[in-house]
Tab-separated table of C-alpha atoms in Angstrom:
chain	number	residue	atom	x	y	z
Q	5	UNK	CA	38.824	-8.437	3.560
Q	6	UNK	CA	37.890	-8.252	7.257
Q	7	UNK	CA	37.083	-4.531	6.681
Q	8	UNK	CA	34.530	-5.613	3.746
Q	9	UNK	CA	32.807	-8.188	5.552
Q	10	UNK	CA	32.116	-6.585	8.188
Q	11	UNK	CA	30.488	-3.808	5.774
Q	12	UNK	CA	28.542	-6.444	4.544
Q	13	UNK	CA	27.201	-7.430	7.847
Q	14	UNK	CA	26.619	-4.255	8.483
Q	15	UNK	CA	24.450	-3.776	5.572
Q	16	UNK	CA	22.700	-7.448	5.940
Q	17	UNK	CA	21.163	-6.478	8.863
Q	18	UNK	CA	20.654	-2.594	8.072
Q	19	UNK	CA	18.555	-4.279	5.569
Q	20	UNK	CA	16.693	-7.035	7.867
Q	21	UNK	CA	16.349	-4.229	10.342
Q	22	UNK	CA	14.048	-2.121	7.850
Q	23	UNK	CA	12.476	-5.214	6.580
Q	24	UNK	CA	11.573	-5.670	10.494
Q	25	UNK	CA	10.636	-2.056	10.578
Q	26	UNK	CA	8.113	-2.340	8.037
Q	27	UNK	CA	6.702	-5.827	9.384
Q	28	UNK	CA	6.010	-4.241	12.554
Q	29	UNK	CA	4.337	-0.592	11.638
Q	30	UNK	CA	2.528	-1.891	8.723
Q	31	UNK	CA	1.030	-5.047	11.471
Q	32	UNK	CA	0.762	-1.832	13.794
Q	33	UNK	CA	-0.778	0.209	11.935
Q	34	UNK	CA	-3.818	-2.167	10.869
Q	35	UNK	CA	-4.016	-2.933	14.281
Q	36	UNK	CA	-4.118	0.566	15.631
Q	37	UNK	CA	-6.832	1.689	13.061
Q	38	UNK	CA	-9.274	-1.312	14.406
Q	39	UNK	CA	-8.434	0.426	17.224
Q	40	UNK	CA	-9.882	3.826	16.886
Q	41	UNK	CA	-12.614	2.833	14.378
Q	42	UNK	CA	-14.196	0.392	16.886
Q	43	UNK	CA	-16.698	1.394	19.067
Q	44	UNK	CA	-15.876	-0.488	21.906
Q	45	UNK	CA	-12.288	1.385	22.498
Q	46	UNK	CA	-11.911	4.704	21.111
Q	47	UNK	CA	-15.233	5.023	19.184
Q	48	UNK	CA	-14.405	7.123	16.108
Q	49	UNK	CA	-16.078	5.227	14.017
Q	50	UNK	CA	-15.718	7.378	10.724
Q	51	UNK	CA	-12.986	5.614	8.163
Q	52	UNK	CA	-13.367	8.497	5.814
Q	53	UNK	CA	-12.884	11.200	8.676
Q	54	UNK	CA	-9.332	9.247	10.001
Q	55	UNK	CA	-8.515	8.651	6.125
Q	56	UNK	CA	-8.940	12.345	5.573
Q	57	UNK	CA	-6.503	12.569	8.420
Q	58	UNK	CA	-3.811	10.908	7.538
Q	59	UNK	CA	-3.603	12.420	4.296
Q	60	UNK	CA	-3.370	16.210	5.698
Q	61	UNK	CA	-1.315	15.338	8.214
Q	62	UNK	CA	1.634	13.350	6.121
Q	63	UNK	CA	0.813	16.333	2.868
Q	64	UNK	CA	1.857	19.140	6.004
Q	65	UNK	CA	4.330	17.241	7.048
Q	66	UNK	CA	6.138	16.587	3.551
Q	67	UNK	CA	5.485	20.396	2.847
Q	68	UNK	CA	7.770	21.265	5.779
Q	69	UNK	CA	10.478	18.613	5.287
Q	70	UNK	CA	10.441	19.299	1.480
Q	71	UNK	CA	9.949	23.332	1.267
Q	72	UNK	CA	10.733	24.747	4.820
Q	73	UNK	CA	12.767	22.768	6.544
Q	74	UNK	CA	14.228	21.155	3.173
Q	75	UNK	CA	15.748	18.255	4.457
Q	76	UNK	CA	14.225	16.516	1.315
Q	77	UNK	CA	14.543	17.419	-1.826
Q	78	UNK	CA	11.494	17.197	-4.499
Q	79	UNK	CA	12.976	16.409	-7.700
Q	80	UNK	CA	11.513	18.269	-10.800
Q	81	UNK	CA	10.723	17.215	-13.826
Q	82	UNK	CA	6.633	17.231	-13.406
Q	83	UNK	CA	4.318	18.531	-16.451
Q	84	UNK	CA	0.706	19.161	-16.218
Q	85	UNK	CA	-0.259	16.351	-18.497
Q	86	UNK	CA	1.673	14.146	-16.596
Q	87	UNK	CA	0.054	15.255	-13.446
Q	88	UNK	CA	-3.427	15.069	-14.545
Q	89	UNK	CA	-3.222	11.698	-16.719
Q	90	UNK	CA	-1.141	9.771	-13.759
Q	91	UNK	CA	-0.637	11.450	-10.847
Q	92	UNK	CA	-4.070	12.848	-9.876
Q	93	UNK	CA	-5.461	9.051	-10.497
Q	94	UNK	CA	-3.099	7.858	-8.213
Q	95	UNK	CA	-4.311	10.505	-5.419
Q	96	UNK	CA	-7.138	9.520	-6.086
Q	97	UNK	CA	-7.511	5.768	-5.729
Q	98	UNK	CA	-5.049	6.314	-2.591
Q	99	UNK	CA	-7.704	7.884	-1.310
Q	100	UNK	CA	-9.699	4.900	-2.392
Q	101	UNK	CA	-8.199	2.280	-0.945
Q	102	UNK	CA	-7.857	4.288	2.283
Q	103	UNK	CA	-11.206	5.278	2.282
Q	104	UNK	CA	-12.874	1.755	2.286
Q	105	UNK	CA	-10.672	-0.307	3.502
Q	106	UNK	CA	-10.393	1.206	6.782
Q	107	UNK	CA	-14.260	1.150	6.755
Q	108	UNK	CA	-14.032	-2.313	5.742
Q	109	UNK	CA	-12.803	-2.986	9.490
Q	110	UNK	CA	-16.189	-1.612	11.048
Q	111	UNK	CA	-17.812	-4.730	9.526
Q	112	UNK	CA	-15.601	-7.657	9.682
Q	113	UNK	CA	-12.886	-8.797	11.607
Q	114	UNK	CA	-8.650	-8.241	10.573
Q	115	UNK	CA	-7.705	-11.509	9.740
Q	116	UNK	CA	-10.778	-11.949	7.220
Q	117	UNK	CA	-9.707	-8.825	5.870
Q	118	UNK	CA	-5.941	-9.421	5.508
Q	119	UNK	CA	-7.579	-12.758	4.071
Q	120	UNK	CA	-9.548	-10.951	1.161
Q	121	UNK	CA	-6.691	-8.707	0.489
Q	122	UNK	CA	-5.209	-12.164	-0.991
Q	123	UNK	CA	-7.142	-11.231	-4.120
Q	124	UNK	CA	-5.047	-8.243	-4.937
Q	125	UNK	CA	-2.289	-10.178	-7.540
Q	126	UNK	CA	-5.887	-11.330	-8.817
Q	127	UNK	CA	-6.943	-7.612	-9.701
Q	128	UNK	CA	-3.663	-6.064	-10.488
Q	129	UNK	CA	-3.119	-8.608	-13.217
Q	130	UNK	CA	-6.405	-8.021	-14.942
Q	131	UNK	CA	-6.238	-4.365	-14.850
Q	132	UNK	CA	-2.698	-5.070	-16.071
Q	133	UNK	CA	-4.337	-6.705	-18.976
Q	134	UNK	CA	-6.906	-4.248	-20.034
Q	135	UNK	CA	-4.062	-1.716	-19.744
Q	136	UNK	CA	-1.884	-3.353	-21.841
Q	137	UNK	CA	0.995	-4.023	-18.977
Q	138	UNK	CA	0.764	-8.217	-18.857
Q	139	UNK	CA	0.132	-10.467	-21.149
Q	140	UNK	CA	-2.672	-13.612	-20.895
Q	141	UNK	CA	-0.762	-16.438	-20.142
Q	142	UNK	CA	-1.768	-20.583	-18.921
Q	143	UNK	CA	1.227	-20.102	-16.206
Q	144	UNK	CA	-0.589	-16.722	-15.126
Q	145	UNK	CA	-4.265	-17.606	-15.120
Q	146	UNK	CA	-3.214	-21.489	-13.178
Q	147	UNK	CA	-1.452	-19.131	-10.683
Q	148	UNK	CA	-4.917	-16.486	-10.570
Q	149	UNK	CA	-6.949	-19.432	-10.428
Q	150	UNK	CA	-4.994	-20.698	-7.052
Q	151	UNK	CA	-5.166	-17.558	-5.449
Q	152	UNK	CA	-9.079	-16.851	-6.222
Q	153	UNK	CA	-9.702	-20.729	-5.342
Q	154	UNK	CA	-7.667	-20.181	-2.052
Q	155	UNK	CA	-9.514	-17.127	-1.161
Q	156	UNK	CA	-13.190	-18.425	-1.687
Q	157	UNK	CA	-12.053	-21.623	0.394
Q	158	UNK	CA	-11.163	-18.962	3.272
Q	159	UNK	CA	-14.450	-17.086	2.818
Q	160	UNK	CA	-16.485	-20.298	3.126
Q	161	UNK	CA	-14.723	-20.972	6.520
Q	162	UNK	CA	-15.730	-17.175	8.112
Q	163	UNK	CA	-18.466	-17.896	10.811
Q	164	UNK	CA	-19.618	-14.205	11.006
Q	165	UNK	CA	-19.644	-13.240	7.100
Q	166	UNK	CA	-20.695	-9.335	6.520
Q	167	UNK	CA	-21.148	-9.075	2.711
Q	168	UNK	CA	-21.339	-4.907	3.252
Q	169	UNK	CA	-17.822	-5.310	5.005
Q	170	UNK	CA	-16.783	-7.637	2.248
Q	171	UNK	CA	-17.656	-5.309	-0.716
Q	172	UNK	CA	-16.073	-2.339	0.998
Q	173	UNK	CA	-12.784	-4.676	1.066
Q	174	UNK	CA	-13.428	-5.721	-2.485
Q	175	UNK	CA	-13.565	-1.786	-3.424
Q	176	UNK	CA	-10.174	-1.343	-1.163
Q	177	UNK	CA	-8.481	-4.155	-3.249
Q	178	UNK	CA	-9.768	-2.675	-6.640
Q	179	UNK	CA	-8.650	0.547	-5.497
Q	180	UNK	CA	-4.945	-0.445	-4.407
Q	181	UNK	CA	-4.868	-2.385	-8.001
Q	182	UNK	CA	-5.484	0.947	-10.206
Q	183	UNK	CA	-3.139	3.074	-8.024
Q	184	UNK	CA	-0.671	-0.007	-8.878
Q	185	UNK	CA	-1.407	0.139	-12.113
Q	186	UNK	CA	-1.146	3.757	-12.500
Q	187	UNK	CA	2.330	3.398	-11.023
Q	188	UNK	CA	3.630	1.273	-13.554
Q	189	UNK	CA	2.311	3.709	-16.101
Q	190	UNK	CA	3.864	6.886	-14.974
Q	191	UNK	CA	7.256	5.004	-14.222
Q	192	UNK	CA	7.232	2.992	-17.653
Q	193	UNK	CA	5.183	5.322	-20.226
Q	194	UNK	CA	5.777	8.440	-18.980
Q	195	UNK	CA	9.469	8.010	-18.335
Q	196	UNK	CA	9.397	9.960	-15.463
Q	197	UNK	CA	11.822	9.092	-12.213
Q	198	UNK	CA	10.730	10.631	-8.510
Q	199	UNK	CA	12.118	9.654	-5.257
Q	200	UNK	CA	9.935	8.211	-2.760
Q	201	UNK	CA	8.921	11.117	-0.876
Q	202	UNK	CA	8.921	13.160	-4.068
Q	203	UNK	CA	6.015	11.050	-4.802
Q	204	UNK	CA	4.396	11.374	-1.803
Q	205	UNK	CA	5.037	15.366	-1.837
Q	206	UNK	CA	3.136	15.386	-5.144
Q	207	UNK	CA	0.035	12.783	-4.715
Q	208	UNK	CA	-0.754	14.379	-0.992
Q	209	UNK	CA	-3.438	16.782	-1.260
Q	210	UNK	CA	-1.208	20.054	-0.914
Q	211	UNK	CA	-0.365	20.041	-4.298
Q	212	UNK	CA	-4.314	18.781	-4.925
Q	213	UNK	CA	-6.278	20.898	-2.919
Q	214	UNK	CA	-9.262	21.360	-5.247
Q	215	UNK	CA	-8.991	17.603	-6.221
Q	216	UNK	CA	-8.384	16.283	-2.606
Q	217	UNK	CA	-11.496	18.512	-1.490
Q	218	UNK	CA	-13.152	16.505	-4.331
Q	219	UNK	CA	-12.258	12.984	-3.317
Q	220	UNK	CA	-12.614	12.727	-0.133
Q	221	UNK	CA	-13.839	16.544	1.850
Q	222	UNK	CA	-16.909	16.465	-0.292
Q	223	UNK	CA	-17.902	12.701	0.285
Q	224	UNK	CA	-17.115	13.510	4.277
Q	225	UNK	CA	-19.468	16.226	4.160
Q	226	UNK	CA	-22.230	14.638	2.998
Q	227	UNK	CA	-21.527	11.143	3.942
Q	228	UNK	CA	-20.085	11.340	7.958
Q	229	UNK	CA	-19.856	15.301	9.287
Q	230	UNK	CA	-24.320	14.780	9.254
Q	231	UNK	CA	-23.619	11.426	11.678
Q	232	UNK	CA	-20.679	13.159	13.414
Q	233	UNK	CA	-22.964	16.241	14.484
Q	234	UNK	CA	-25.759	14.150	14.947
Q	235	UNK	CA	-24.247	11.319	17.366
Q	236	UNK	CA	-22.637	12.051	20.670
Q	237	UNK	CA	-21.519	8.835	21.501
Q	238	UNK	CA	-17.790	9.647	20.474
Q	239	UNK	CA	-15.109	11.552	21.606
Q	240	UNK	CA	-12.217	12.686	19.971
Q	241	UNK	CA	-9.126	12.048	21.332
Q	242	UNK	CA	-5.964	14.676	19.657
Q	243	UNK	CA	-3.616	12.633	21.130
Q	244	UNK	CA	-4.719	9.654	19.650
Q	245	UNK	CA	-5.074	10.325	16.626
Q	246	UNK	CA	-2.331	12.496	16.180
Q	247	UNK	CA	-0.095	9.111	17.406
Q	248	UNK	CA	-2.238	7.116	14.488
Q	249	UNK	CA	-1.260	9.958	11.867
Q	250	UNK	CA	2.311	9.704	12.676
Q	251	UNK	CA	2.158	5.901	12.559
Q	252	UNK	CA	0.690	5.902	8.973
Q	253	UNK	CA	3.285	8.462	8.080
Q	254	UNK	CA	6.289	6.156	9.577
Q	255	UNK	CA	4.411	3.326	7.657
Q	256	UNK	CA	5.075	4.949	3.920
Q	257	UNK	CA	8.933	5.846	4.949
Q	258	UNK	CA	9.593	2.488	5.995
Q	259	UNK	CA	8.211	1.520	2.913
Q	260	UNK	CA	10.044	3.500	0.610
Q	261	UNK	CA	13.629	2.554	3.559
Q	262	UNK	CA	12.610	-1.108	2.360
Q	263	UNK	CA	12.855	-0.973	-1.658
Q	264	UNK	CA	15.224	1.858	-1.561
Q	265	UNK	CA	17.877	-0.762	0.384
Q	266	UNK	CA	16.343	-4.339	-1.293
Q	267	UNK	CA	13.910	-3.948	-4.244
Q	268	UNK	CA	10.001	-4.041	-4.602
Q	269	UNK	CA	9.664	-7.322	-4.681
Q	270	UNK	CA	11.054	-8.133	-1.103
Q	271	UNK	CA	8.683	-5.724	0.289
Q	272	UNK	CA	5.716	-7.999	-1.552
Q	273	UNK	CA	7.444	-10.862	0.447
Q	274	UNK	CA	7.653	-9.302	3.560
Q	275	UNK	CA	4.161	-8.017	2.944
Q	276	UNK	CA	3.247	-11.716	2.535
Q	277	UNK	CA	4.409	-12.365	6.080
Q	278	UNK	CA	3.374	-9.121	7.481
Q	279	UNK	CA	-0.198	-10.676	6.416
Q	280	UNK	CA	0.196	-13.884	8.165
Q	281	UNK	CA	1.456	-12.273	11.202
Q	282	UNK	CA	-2.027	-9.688	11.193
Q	283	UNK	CA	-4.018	-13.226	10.742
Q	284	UNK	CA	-2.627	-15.106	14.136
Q	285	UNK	CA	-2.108	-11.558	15.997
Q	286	UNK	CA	-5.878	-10.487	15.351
Q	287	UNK	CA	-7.024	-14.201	16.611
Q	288	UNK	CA	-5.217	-12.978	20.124
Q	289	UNK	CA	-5.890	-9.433	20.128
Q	290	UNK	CA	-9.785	-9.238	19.089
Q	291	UNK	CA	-13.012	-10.987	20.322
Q	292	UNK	CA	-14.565	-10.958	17.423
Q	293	UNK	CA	-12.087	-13.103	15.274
Q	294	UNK	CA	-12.814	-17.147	15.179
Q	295	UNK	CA	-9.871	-18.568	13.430
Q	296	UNK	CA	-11.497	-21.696	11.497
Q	297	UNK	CA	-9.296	-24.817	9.698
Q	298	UNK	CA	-10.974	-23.976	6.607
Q	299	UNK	CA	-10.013	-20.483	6.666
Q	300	UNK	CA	-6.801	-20.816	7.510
Q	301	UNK	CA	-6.516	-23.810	4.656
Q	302	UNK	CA	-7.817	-21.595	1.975
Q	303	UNK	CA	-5.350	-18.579	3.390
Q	304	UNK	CA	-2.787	-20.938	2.757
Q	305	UNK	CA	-3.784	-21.824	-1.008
Q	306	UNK	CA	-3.955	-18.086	-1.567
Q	307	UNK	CA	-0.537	-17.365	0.096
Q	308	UNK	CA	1.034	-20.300	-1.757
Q	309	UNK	CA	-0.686	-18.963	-5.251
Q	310	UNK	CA	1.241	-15.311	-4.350
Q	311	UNK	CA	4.164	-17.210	-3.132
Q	312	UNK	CA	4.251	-18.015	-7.106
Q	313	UNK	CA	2.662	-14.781	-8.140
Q	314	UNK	CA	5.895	-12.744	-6.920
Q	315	UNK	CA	8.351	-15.742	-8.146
Q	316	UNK	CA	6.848	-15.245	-11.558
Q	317	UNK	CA	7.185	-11.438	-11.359
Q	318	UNK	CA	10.781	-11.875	-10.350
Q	319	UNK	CA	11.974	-14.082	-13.467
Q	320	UNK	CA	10.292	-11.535	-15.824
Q	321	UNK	CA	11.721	-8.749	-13.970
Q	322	UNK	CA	15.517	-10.444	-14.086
Q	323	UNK	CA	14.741	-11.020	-17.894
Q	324	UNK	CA	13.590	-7.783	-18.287
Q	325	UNK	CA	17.122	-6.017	-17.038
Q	326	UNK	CA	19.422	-8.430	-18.217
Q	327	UNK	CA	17.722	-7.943	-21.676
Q	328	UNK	CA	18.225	-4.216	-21.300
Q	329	UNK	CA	22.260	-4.579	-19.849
Q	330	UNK	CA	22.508	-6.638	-23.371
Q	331	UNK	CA	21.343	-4.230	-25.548
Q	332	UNK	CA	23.309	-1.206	-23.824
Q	333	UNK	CA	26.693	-2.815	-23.684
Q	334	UNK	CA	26.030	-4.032	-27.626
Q	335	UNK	CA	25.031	-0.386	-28.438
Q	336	UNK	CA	28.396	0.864	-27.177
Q	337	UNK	CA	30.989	1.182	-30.176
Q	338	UNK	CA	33.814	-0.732	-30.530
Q	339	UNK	CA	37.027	1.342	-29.989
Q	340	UNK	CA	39.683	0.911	-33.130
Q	341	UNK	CA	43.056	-0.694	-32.344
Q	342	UNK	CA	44.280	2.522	-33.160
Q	343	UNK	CA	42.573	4.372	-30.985
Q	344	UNK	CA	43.583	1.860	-28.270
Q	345	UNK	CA	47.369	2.219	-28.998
Q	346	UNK	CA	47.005	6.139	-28.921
């Protein structure tokens, strides 16, 4: 009994360890990218550039874990219809989300933006309606309603309000939703099951190059390399960067460490106080942030509104698999009494 508790314990705090893991690279990592893109500390401001980054850097690096060094294995199981109809979209609005929410942060401050990113249950759930994954509900639109009444009450206390930053955030949020959405449709219509990093290995761009060159090389061409050749006011700093690309890298592991151990739902809750730390961090750590009442009051609606957003999710989700453990154990056949004497 001793021996099994202490197992226990063990794995309680394996568990709150990764949880803590991904708290503090995910706050980090937000952090760190305000960091480079700002002009008045590294000065690389070009979101697309560092987004175009991290995604050759962490498609290398599963190459070599997966293929050379094949500490990971890539499970199979991948057709091209399944590729192009859900995995390419989700490349793509990776990229996406990426792409404008790191340019997002050249416009407003971190806490605003962790404060708009509120809005995401909001988007997922009516994307999840056109696609046919949620149904209308009064529960579900009271609990929208809170969140999108929580978030306007935080945007009406910003003192320095940049509508360019805010639509780029807006397109970040929309962005995250589809690749969520696609998710759901390659796990639950397509039937197919990948580990973590097998889904990494196939939405990075080296098993995309033409389609990677498409979503984000092209747009950096003729979007940021004529500003980057044209502007000498920034430096680049390997070193840096190279530190940032190995962060975000870190980031999606501890991710994957986090519902691998607990389930995706805890990492929506620790992403829930992973926000509020960013909000009350970013108030200390940047100039540029004024914390109002009325922000912080309408962050709070929001947060309470996805508070009951993820409690919702969880009941349907229980429901869901004890429905399915029902109908399993009464499709197994009943063994004869003769059988059972034999």
């Amino acid at each position: 009994m001793a021996d099994r508790e202490r197992k226990l314990m063990s794995e309680g705090v394996l568990t709150y360890a990764y949880i803590l893991l991904y708290i503090s690279l995910s706050s980090g990592q937000i952090f760190f990218n305000k960091w480079v893109l700002s002009s008045k500390e590294i000065n690389f401001p070009y979101p697309l550039a560092l987004t175009l980054l991290h995604m050759v850097f962490s498609s290398v690096l599963c190459f070599v874990l997966t293929k050379v060094l094949k500490i990971m294995k890539v499970e199979e199981g991948m057709t091209l219809d399944i590729y192009i109809s859900s995995v390419i979209p989700i490349g793509a609005m990776f990229a996406m989300t990426l792409w404008l929410g790191n340019t997002a942060y050249l416009y407003i401050s971190v806490s605003f933006a962790q404060m708009l990113k509120a809005i995401m249950p909001v988007a997922v759930f009516i994307l999840g309606v056109a696609a046919g994954l949620e149904m209308m509900s009064c529960r579900m639109l009271l609990i929208m309603s809170v969140i999108s009444f929580g978030v306007l009450v935080a945007s009406y206390g910003e003192i320095n309000i940049n509508w360019v930053g805010v639509i780029y955030q807006m397109g970040g949020v929309v962005g995250e939703a589809l690749r969520l959405i696609f998710m759901e449709i390659l796990v639950k219509r397509k039937g197919l099951k990948l580990n973590p990093i097998s889904v990494m290995y196939y939405v990075s761009p080296c098993r995309q190059v033409h389609f990677f060159a498409l979503c984000l090389l092209v747009p950096w061409i003729f979007l940021e390399k004529p500003k980057m050749d044209e502007q000498l006011t920034w430096s680049f700093h390997p070193l840096v960067l190279t530190l940032n690309c190995i962060c975000t890298f870190a980031l999606n592991l501890s991710v994957f460490l986090v519902i691998s151990h607990t389930s995706a739902l805890t990492i929506r809750v620790a992403g829930v106080v992973k926000d509020w730390v960013v909000v009350l961090l970013s108030a200390l750590l940047f100039a540029d942030t004024k914390l109002t009442l009325i922000n912080l009051c309408g962050y709070a609606i929001a947060i309470a509104g996805v508070a009951a957003y993820n409690s919702h999710k969880l009941k349907k989700e229980a429901t869901r698999v004890s429905s399915d453990e029902s109908q399993a154990t009464s499709s197994i056949p009943l063994v004869s009494s003769s059988t059972s004497n034999a």
